[in-house]
mmCIF file of C-alpha atoms in Angstrom:
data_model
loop_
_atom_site.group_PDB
_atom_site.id
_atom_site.type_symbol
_atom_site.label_atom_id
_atom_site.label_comp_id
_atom_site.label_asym_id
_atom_site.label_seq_id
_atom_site.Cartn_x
_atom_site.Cartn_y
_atom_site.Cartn_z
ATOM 1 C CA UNK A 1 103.341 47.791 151.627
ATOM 2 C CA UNK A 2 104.785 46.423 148.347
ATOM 3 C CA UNK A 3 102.727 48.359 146.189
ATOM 4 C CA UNK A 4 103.306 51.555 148.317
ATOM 5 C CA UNK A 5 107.364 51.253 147.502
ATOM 6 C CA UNK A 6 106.826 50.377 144.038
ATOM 7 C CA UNK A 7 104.035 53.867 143.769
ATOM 8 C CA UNK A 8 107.064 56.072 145.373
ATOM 9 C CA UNK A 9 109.410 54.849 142.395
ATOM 10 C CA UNK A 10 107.413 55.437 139.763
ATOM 11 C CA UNK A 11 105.864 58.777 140.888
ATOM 12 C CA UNK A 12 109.228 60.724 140.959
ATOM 13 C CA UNK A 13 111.188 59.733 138.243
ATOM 14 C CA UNK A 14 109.765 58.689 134.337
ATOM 15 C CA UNK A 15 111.444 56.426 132.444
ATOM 16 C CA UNK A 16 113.009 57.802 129.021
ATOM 17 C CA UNK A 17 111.514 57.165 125.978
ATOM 18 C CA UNK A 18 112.928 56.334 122.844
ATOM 19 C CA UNK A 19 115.373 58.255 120.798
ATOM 20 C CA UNK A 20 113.425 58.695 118.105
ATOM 21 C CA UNK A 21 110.109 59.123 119.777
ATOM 22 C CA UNK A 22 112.191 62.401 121.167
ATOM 23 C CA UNK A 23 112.908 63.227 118.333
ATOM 24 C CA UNK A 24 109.332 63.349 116.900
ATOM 25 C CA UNK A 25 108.311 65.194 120.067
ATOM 26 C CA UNK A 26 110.464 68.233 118.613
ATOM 27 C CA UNK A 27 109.744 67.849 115.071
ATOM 28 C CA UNK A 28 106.119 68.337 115.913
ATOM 29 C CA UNK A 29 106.271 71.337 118.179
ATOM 30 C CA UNK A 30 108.635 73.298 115.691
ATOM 31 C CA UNK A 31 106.081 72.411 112.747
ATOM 32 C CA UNK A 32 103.350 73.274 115.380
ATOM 33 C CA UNK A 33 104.745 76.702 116.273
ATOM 34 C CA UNK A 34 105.244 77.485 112.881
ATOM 35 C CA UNK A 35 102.232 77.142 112.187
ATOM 36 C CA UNK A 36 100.421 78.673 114.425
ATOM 37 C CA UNK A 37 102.559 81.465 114.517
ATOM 38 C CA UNK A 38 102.033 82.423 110.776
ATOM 39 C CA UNK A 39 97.820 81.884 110.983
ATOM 40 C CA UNK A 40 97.902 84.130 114.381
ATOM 41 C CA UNK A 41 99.800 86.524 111.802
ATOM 42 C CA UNK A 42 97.869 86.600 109.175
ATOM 43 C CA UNK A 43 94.849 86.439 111.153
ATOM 44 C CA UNK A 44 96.005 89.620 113.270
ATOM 45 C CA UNK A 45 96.702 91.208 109.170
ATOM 46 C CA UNK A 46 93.271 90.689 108.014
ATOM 47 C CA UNK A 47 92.000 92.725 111.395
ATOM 48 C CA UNK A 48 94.352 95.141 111.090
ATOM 49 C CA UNK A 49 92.562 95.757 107.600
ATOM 50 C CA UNK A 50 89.419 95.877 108.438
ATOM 51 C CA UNK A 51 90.519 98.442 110.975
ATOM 52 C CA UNK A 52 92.569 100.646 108.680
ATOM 53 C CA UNK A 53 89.074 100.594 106.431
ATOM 54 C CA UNK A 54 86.669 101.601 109.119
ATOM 55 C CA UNK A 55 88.921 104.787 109.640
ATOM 56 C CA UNK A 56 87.816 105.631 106.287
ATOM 57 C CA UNK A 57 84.183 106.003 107.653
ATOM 58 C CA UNK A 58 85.964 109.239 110.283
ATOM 59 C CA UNK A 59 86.800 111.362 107.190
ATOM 60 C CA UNK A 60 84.523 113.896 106.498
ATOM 61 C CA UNK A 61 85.089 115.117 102.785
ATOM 62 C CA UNK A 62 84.643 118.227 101.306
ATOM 63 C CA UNK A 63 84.953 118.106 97.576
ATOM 64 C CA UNK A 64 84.559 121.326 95.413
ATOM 65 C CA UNK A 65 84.019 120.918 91.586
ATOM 66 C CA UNK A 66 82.606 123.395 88.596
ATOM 67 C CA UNK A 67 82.669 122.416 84.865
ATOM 68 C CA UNK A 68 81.978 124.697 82.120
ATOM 69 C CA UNK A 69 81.058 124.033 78.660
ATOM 70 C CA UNK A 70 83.444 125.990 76.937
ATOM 71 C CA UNK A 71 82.358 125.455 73.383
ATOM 72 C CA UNK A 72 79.272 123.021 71.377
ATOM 73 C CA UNK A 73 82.100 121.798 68.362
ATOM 74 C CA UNK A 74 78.803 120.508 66.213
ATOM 75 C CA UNK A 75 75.605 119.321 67.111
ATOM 76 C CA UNK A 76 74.146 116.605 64.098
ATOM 77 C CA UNK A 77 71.619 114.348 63.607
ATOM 78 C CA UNK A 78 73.092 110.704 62.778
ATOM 79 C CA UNK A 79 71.821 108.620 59.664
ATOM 80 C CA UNK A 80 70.735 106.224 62.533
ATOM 81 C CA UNK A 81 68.423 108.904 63.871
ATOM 82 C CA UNK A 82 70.281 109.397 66.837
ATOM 83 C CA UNK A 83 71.410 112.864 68.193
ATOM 84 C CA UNK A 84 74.855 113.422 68.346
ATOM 85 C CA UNK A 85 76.481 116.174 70.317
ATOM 86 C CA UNK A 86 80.330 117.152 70.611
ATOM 87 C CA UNK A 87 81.450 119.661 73.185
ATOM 88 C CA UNK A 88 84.545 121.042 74.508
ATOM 89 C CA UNK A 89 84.598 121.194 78.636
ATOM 90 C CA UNK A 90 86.637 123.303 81.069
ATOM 91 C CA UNK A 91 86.358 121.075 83.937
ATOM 92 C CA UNK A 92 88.266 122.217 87.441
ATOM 93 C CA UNK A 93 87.637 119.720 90.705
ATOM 94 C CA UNK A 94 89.355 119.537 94.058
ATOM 95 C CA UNK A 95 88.881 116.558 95.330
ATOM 96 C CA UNK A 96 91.892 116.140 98.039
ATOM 97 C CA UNK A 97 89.908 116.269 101.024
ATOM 98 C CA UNK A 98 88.896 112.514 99.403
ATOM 99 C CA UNK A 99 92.463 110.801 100.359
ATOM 100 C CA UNK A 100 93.288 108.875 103.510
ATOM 101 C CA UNK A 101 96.295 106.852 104.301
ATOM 102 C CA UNK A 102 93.943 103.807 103.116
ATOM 103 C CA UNK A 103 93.313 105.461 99.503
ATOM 104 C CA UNK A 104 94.916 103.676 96.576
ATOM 105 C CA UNK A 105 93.474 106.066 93.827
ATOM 106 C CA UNK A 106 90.339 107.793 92.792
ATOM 107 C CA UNK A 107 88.281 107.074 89.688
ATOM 108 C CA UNK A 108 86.074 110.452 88.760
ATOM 109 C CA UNK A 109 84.037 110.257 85.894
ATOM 110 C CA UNK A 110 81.832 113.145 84.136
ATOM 111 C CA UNK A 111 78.271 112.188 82.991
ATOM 112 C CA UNK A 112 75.270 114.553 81.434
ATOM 113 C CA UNK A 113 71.573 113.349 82.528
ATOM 114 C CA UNK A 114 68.788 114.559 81.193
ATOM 115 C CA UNK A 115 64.855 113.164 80.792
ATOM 116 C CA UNK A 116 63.290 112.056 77.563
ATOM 117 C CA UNK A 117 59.347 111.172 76.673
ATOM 118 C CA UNK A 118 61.126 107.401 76.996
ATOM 119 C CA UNK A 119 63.362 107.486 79.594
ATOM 120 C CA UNK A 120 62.863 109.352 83.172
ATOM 121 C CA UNK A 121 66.612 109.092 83.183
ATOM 122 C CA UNK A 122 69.781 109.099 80.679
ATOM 123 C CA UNK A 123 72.761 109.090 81.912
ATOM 124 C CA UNK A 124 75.982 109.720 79.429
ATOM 125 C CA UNK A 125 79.650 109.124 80.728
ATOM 126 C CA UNK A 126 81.537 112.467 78.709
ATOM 127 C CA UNK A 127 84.962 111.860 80.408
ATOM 128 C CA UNK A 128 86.732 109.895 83.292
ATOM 129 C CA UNK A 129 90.198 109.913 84.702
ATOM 130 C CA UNK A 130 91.946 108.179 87.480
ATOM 131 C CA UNK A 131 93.567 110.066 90.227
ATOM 132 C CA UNK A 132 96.338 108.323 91.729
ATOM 133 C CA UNK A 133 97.368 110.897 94.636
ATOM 134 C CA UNK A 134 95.990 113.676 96.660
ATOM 135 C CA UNK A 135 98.489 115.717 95.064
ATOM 136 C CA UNK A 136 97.181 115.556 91.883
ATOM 137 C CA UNK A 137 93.641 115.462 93.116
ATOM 138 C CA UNK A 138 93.565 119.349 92.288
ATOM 139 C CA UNK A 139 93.290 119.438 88.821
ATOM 140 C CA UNK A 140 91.737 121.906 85.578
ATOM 141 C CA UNK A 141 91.138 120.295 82.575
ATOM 142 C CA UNK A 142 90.248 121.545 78.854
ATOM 143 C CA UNK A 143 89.503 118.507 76.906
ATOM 144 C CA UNK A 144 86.508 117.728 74.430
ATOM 145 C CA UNK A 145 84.642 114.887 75.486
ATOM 146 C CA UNK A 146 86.043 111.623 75.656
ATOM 147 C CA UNK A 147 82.950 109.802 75.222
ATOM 148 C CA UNK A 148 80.507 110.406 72.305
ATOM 149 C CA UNK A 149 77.054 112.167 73.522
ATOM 150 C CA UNK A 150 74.793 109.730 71.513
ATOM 151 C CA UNK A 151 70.978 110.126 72.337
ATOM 152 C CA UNK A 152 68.561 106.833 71.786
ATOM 153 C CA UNK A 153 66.517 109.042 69.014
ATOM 154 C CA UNK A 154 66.527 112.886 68.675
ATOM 155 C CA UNK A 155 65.317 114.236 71.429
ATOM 156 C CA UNK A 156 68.490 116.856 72.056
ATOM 157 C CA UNK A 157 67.560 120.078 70.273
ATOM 158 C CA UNK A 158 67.025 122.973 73.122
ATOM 159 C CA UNK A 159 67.559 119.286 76.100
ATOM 160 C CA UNK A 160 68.160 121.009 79.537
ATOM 161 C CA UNK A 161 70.752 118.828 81.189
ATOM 162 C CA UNK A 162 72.300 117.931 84.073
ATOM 163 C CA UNK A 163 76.371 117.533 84.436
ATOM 164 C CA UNK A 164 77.288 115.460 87.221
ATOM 165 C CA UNK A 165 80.973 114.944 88.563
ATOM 166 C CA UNK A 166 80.704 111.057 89.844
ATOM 167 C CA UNK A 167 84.025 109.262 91.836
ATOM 168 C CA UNK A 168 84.946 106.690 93.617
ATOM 169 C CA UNK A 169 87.271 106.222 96.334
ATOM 170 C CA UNK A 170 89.393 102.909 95.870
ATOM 171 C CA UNK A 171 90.826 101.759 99.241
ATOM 172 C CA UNK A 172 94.113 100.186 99.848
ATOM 173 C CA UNK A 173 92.086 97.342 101.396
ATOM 174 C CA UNK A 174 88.078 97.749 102.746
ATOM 175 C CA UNK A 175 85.363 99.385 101.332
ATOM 176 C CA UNK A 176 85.422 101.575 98.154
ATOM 177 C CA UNK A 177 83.381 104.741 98.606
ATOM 178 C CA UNK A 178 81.518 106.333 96.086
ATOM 179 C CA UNK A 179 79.505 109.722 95.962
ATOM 180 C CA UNK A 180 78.641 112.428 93.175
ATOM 181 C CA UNK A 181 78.376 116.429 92.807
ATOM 182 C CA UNK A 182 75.092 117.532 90.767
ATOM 183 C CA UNK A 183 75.670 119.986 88.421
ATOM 184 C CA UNK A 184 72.380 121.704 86.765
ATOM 185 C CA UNK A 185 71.647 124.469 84.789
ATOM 186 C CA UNK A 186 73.005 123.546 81.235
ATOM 187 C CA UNK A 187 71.220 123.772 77.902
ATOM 188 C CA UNK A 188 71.942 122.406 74.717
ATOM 189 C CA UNK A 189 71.711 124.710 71.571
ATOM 190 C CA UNK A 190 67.895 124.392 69.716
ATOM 191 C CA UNK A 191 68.728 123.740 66.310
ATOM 192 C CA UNK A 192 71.604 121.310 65.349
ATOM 193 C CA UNK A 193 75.023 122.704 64.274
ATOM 194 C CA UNK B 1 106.916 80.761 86.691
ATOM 195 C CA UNK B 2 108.735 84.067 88.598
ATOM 196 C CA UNK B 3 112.066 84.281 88.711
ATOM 197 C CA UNK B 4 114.263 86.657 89.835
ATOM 198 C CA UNK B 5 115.174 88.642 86.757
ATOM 199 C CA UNK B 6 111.268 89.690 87.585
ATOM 200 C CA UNK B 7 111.798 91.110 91.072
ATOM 201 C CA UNK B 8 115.453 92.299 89.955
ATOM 202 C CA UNK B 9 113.650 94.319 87.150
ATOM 203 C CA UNK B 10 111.047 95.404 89.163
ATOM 204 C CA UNK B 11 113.665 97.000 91.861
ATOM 205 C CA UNK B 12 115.439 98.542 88.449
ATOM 206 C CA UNK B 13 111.646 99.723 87.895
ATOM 207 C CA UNK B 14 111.100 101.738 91.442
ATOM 208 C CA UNK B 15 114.791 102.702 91.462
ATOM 209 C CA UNK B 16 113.389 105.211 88.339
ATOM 210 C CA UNK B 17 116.085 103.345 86.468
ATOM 211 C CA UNK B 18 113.796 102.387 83.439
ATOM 212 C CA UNK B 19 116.571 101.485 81.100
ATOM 213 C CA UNK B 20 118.310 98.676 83.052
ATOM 214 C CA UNK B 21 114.412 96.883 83.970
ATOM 215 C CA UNK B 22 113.891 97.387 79.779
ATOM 216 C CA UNK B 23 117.446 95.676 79.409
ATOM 217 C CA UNK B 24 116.055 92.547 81.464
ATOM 218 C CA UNK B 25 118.465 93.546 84.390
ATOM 219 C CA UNK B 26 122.563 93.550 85.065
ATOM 220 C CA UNK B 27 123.655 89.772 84.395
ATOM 221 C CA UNK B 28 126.829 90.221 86.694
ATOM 222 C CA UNK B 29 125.553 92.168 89.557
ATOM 223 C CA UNK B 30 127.122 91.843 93.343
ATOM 224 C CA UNK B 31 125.307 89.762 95.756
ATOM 225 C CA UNK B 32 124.629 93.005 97.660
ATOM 226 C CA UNK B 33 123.212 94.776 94.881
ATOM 227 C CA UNK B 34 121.021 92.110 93.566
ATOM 228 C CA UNK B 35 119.507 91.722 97.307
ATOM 229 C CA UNK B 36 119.700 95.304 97.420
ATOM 230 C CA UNK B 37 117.071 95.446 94.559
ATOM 231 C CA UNK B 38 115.072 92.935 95.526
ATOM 232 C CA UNK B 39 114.228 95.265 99.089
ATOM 233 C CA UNK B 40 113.906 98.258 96.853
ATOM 234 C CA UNK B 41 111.144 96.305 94.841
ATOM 235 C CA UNK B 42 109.416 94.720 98.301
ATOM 236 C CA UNK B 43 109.225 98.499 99.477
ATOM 237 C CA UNK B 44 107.226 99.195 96.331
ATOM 238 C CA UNK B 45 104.859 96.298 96.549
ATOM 239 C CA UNK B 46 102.312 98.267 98.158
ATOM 240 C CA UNK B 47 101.995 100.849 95.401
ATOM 241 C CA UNK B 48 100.546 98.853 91.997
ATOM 242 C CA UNK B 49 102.048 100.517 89.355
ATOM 243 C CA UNK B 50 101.773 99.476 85.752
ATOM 244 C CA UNK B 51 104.372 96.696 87.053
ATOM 245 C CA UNK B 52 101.443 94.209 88.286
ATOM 246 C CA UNK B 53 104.141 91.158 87.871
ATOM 247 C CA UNK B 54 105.882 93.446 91.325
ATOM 248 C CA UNK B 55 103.415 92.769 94.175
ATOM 249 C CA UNK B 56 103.009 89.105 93.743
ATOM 250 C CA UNK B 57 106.710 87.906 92.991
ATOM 251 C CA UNK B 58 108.533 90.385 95.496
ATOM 252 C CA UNK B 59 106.128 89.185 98.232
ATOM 253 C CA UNK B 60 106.830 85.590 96.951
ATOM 254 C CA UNK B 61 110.139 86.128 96.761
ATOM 255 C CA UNK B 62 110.474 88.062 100.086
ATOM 256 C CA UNK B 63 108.570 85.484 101.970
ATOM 257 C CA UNK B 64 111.242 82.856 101.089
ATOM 258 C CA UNK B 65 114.174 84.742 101.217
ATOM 259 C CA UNK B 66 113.456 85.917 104.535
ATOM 260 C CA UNK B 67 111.979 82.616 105.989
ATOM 261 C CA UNK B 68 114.449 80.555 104.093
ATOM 262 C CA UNK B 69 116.881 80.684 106.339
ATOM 263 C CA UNK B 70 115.050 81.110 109.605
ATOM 264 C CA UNK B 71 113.922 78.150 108.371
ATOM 265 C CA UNK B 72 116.600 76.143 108.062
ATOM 266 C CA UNK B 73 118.013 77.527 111.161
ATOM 267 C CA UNK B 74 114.887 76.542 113.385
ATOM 268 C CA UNK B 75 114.670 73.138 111.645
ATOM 269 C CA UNK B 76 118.359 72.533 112.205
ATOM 270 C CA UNK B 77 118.176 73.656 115.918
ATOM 271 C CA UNK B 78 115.192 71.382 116.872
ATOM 272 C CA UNK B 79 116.995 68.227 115.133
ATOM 273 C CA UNK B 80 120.123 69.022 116.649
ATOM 274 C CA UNK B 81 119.008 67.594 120.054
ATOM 275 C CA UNK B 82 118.250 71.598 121.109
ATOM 276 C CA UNK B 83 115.079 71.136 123.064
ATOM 277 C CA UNK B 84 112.281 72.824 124.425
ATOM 278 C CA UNK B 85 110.884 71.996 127.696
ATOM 279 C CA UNK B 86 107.098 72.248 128.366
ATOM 280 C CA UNK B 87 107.244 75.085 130.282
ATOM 281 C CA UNK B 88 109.197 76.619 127.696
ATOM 282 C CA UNK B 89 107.059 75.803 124.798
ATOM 283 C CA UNK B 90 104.248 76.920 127.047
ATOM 284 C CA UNK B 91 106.049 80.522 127.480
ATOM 285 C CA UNK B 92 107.226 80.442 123.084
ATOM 286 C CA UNK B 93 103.443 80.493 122.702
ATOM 287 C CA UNK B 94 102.736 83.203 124.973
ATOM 288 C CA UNK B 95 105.724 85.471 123.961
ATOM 289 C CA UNK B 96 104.419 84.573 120.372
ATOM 290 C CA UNK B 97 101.330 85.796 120.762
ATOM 291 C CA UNK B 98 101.684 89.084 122.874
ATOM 292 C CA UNK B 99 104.917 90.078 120.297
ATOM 293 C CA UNK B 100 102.842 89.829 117.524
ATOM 294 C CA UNK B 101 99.892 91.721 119.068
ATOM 295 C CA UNK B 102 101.826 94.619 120.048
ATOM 296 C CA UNK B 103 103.321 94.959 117.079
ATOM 297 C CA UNK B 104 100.813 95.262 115.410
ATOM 298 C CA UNK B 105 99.084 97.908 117.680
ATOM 299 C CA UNK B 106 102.569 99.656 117.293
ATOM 300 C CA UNK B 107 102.063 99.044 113.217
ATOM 301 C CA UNK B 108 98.624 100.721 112.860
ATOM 302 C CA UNK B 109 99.122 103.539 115.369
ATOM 303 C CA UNK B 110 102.066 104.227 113.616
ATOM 304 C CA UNK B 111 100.705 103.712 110.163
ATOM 305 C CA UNK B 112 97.649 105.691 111.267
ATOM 306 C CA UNK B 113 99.779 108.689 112.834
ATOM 307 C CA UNK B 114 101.859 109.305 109.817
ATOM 308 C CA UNK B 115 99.363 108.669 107.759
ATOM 309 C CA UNK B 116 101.089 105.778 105.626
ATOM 310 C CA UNK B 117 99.697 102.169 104.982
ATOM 311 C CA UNK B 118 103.017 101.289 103.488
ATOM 312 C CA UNK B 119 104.670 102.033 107.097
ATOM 313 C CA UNK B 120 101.944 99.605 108.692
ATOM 314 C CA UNK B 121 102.432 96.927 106.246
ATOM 315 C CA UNK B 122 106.378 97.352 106.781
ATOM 316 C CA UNK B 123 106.614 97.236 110.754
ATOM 317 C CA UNK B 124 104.198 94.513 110.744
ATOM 318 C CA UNK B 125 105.972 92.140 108.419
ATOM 319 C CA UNK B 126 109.660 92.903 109.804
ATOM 320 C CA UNK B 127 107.695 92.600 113.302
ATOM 321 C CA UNK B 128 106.401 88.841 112.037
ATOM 322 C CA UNK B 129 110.127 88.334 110.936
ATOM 323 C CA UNK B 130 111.085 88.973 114.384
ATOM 324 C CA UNK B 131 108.941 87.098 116.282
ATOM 325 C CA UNK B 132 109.782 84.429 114.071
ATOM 326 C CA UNK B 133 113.013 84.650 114.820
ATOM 327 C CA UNK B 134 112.379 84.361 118.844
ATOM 328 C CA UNK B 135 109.877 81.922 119.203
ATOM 329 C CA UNK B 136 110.216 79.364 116.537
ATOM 330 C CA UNK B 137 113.787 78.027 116.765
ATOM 331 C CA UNK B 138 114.551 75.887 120.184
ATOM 332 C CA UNK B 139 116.542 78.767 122.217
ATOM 333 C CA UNK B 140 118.571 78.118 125.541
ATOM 334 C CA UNK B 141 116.677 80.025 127.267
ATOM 335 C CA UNK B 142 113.058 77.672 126.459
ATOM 336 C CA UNK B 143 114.831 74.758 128.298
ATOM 337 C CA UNK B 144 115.471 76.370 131.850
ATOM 338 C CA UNK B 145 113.092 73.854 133.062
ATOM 339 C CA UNK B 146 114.412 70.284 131.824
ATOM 340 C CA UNK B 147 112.905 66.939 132.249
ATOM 341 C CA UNK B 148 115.052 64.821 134.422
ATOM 342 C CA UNK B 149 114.945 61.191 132.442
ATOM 343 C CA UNK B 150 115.696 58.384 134.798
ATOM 344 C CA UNK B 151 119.009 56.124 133.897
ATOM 345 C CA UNK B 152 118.909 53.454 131.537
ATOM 346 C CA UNK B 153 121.024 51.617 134.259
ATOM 347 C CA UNK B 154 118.283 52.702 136.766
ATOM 348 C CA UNK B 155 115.606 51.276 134.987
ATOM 349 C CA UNK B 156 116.199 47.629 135.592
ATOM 350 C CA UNK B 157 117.034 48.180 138.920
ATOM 351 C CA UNK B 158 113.076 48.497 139.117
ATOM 352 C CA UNK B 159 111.310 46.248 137.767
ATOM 353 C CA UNK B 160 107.406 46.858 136.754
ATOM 354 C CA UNK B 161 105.061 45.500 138.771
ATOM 355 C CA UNK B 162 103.124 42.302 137.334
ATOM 356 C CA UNK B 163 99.306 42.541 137.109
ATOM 357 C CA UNK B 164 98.544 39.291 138.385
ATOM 358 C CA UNK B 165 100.904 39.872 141.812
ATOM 359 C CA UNK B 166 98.638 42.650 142.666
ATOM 360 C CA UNK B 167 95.263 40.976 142.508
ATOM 361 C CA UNK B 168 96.627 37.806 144.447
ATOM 362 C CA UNK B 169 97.848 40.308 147.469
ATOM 363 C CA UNK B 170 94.173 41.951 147.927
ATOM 364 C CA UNK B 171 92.663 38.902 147.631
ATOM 365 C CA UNK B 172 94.657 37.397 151.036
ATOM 366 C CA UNK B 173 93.422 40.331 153.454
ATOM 367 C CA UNK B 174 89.628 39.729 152.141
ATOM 368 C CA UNK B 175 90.188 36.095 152.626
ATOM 369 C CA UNK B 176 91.786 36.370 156.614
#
């Protein structure tokens, strides 16, 4: 019967603790809240990422582009042996269908391939640019080439070759996407200039 | 180390105001229109312009603004004998999660719909801000429930029971 009495006490009421002891209890939930509040955020950020960059994979580009070589400036044989070709290009692209709302820029770069007895492949980078918005993603250029057209040897004179319009699409966050436009159908002169 | 002539200049910068971010920034500006800057620079940190020093410093600098005195203001209200009862730091966490959740399904929709990462990233921080703001700090209304501590005076009143007086009162029935 004793302990009965003494059970009904102590079941209903609790005895306070400490005054600091209260205090730590708060200290540690605000730290604790804090805390977990900010990883759930940044947790819930990174997904929302990863998110925004699989919408990339439900646009369906259509990218137009046409480069002409408007004029061979010379066309000599270095002491070094090596070919060397300079050309002005009239190159015109659209390329807006590229952009999403996760696009930070686009990087498009020009390059010539053609095949050698050495090589089954060159590949020569003529002229890049970075497009930083859909607007000006539209775009007709008349430069000479940026980059020299240097062959390993001398194997230009009369070289079929192939111009091909590379890019790449850098996300805001995700995965960059990169694709290219084969151009064929150009000839370099026979005899050197 | 990045101060905030940085994040000054780089609000001067997105402003289109070239000139002042070359001078290194107004020395005697208002309160309101150095702060004023400093938001006009955060709103550019998603586009990295030639200005690299902008994304890291006004998200820096944002961060602790912002939090700075939420803060202090949650710090001070839990040592300042504002409490939160179980049940109520059982419903902070909830409302924590589910606020931050929703917003950001309302960020990305949103972001997605008009087509503008810069409006996810912005409703999803000042939605962090918010929640923040709610759940952290030890509000009235997370102490509906309070524990009811017993007396001091109470507490002598009844004594605890003694090990040894319990083990001598089983033993008698056993024994008779």
């Amino acid at each position: 019967m004793t302990t009965l009495i003494l059970g009904d006490n102590y079941n209903a009421k609790m005895v306070s603790p400490g005054f600091s002891f209260s205090l730590c209890l708060n200290m540690h939930s605000f730290g604790y809240r804090a805390n977990a509040l900010l990883t759930f955020a940044v947790t819930i950020l990174a997904l929302m990422c990863a998110m925004a960059s699989l919408t990339d994979n439900f646009n369906a580009p259509t990218p137009t582009a046409h480069v002409q070589v408007f004029n061979i400036n010379w066309f000599q044989k270095q002491p070094n042996g090596n070919d060397e070709v300079s050309m002005t290009l009239n190159i015109s692209a659209d390329l807006q269908s590229l952009f999403t709302w996760n696009t930070k820029q686009v990087f498009v770069f020009l390059a010539a391939e053609y095949e050698t007895y050495k090589n089954s492949l060159n590949q020569i980078s003529l002229w890049d640019g970075i497009i930083p918005s859909k607007e000006h993603a539209k775009f007709w250029i008349h430069t000479s080439n940026k980059y020299r057209f240097i062959d390993q040897g001398s194997n230009l004179r009369g070289k079929e070759y192939n111009l091909t319009m590379h890019w790449h699409v850098m996300p805001k966050t995700g995965k960059m996407f990169a694709d290219k436009i084969v151009m064929p159908g150009y000839r370099l002169p026979e005899e050197y200039r | 180390m990045v101060g905030i002539d940085d994040f000054l200049n780089c609000g001067y910068y997105h402003l289109g105001l070239v000139e002042e971010a070359r001078r290194g920034g107004e020395e005697g500006g208002s309160d309101v229109k150095r702060y004023g800057l400093v938001v006009v620079s955060v709103l550019g940190f998603t586009e990295l312009g030639s200005e690299g020093q902008c994304v890291g410093s006004a998200v820096c600098y944002t961060l602790w603004r912002s939090f700075d005195s939420i803060f202090l203001f949650s710090l001070l209200s839990s040592l300042l004998f504002l409490k939160m009862d179980w049940q109520g730091q059982k419903l902070a966490e909830q409302l924590m999660q589910i606020m931050l959740l929703a917003f950001a399904v309302i960020a990305f929709v949103s972001g997605y719909v008009m087509a503008s990462f810069q409006m996810m990233i912005l409703i999803y921080a000042g939605g962090v801000i918010f929640t923040t703001l709610l759940t952290v700090p030890n509000w009235p209304f997370f102490n509906r429930h309070p524990l009811t501590w017993l007396d001091p005076s109470e507490v002598e009143k009844h004594p605890k029971p003694q090990p040894s007086a319990n083990v001598t009162q089983k033993k008698k029935p056993i024994k008779k």
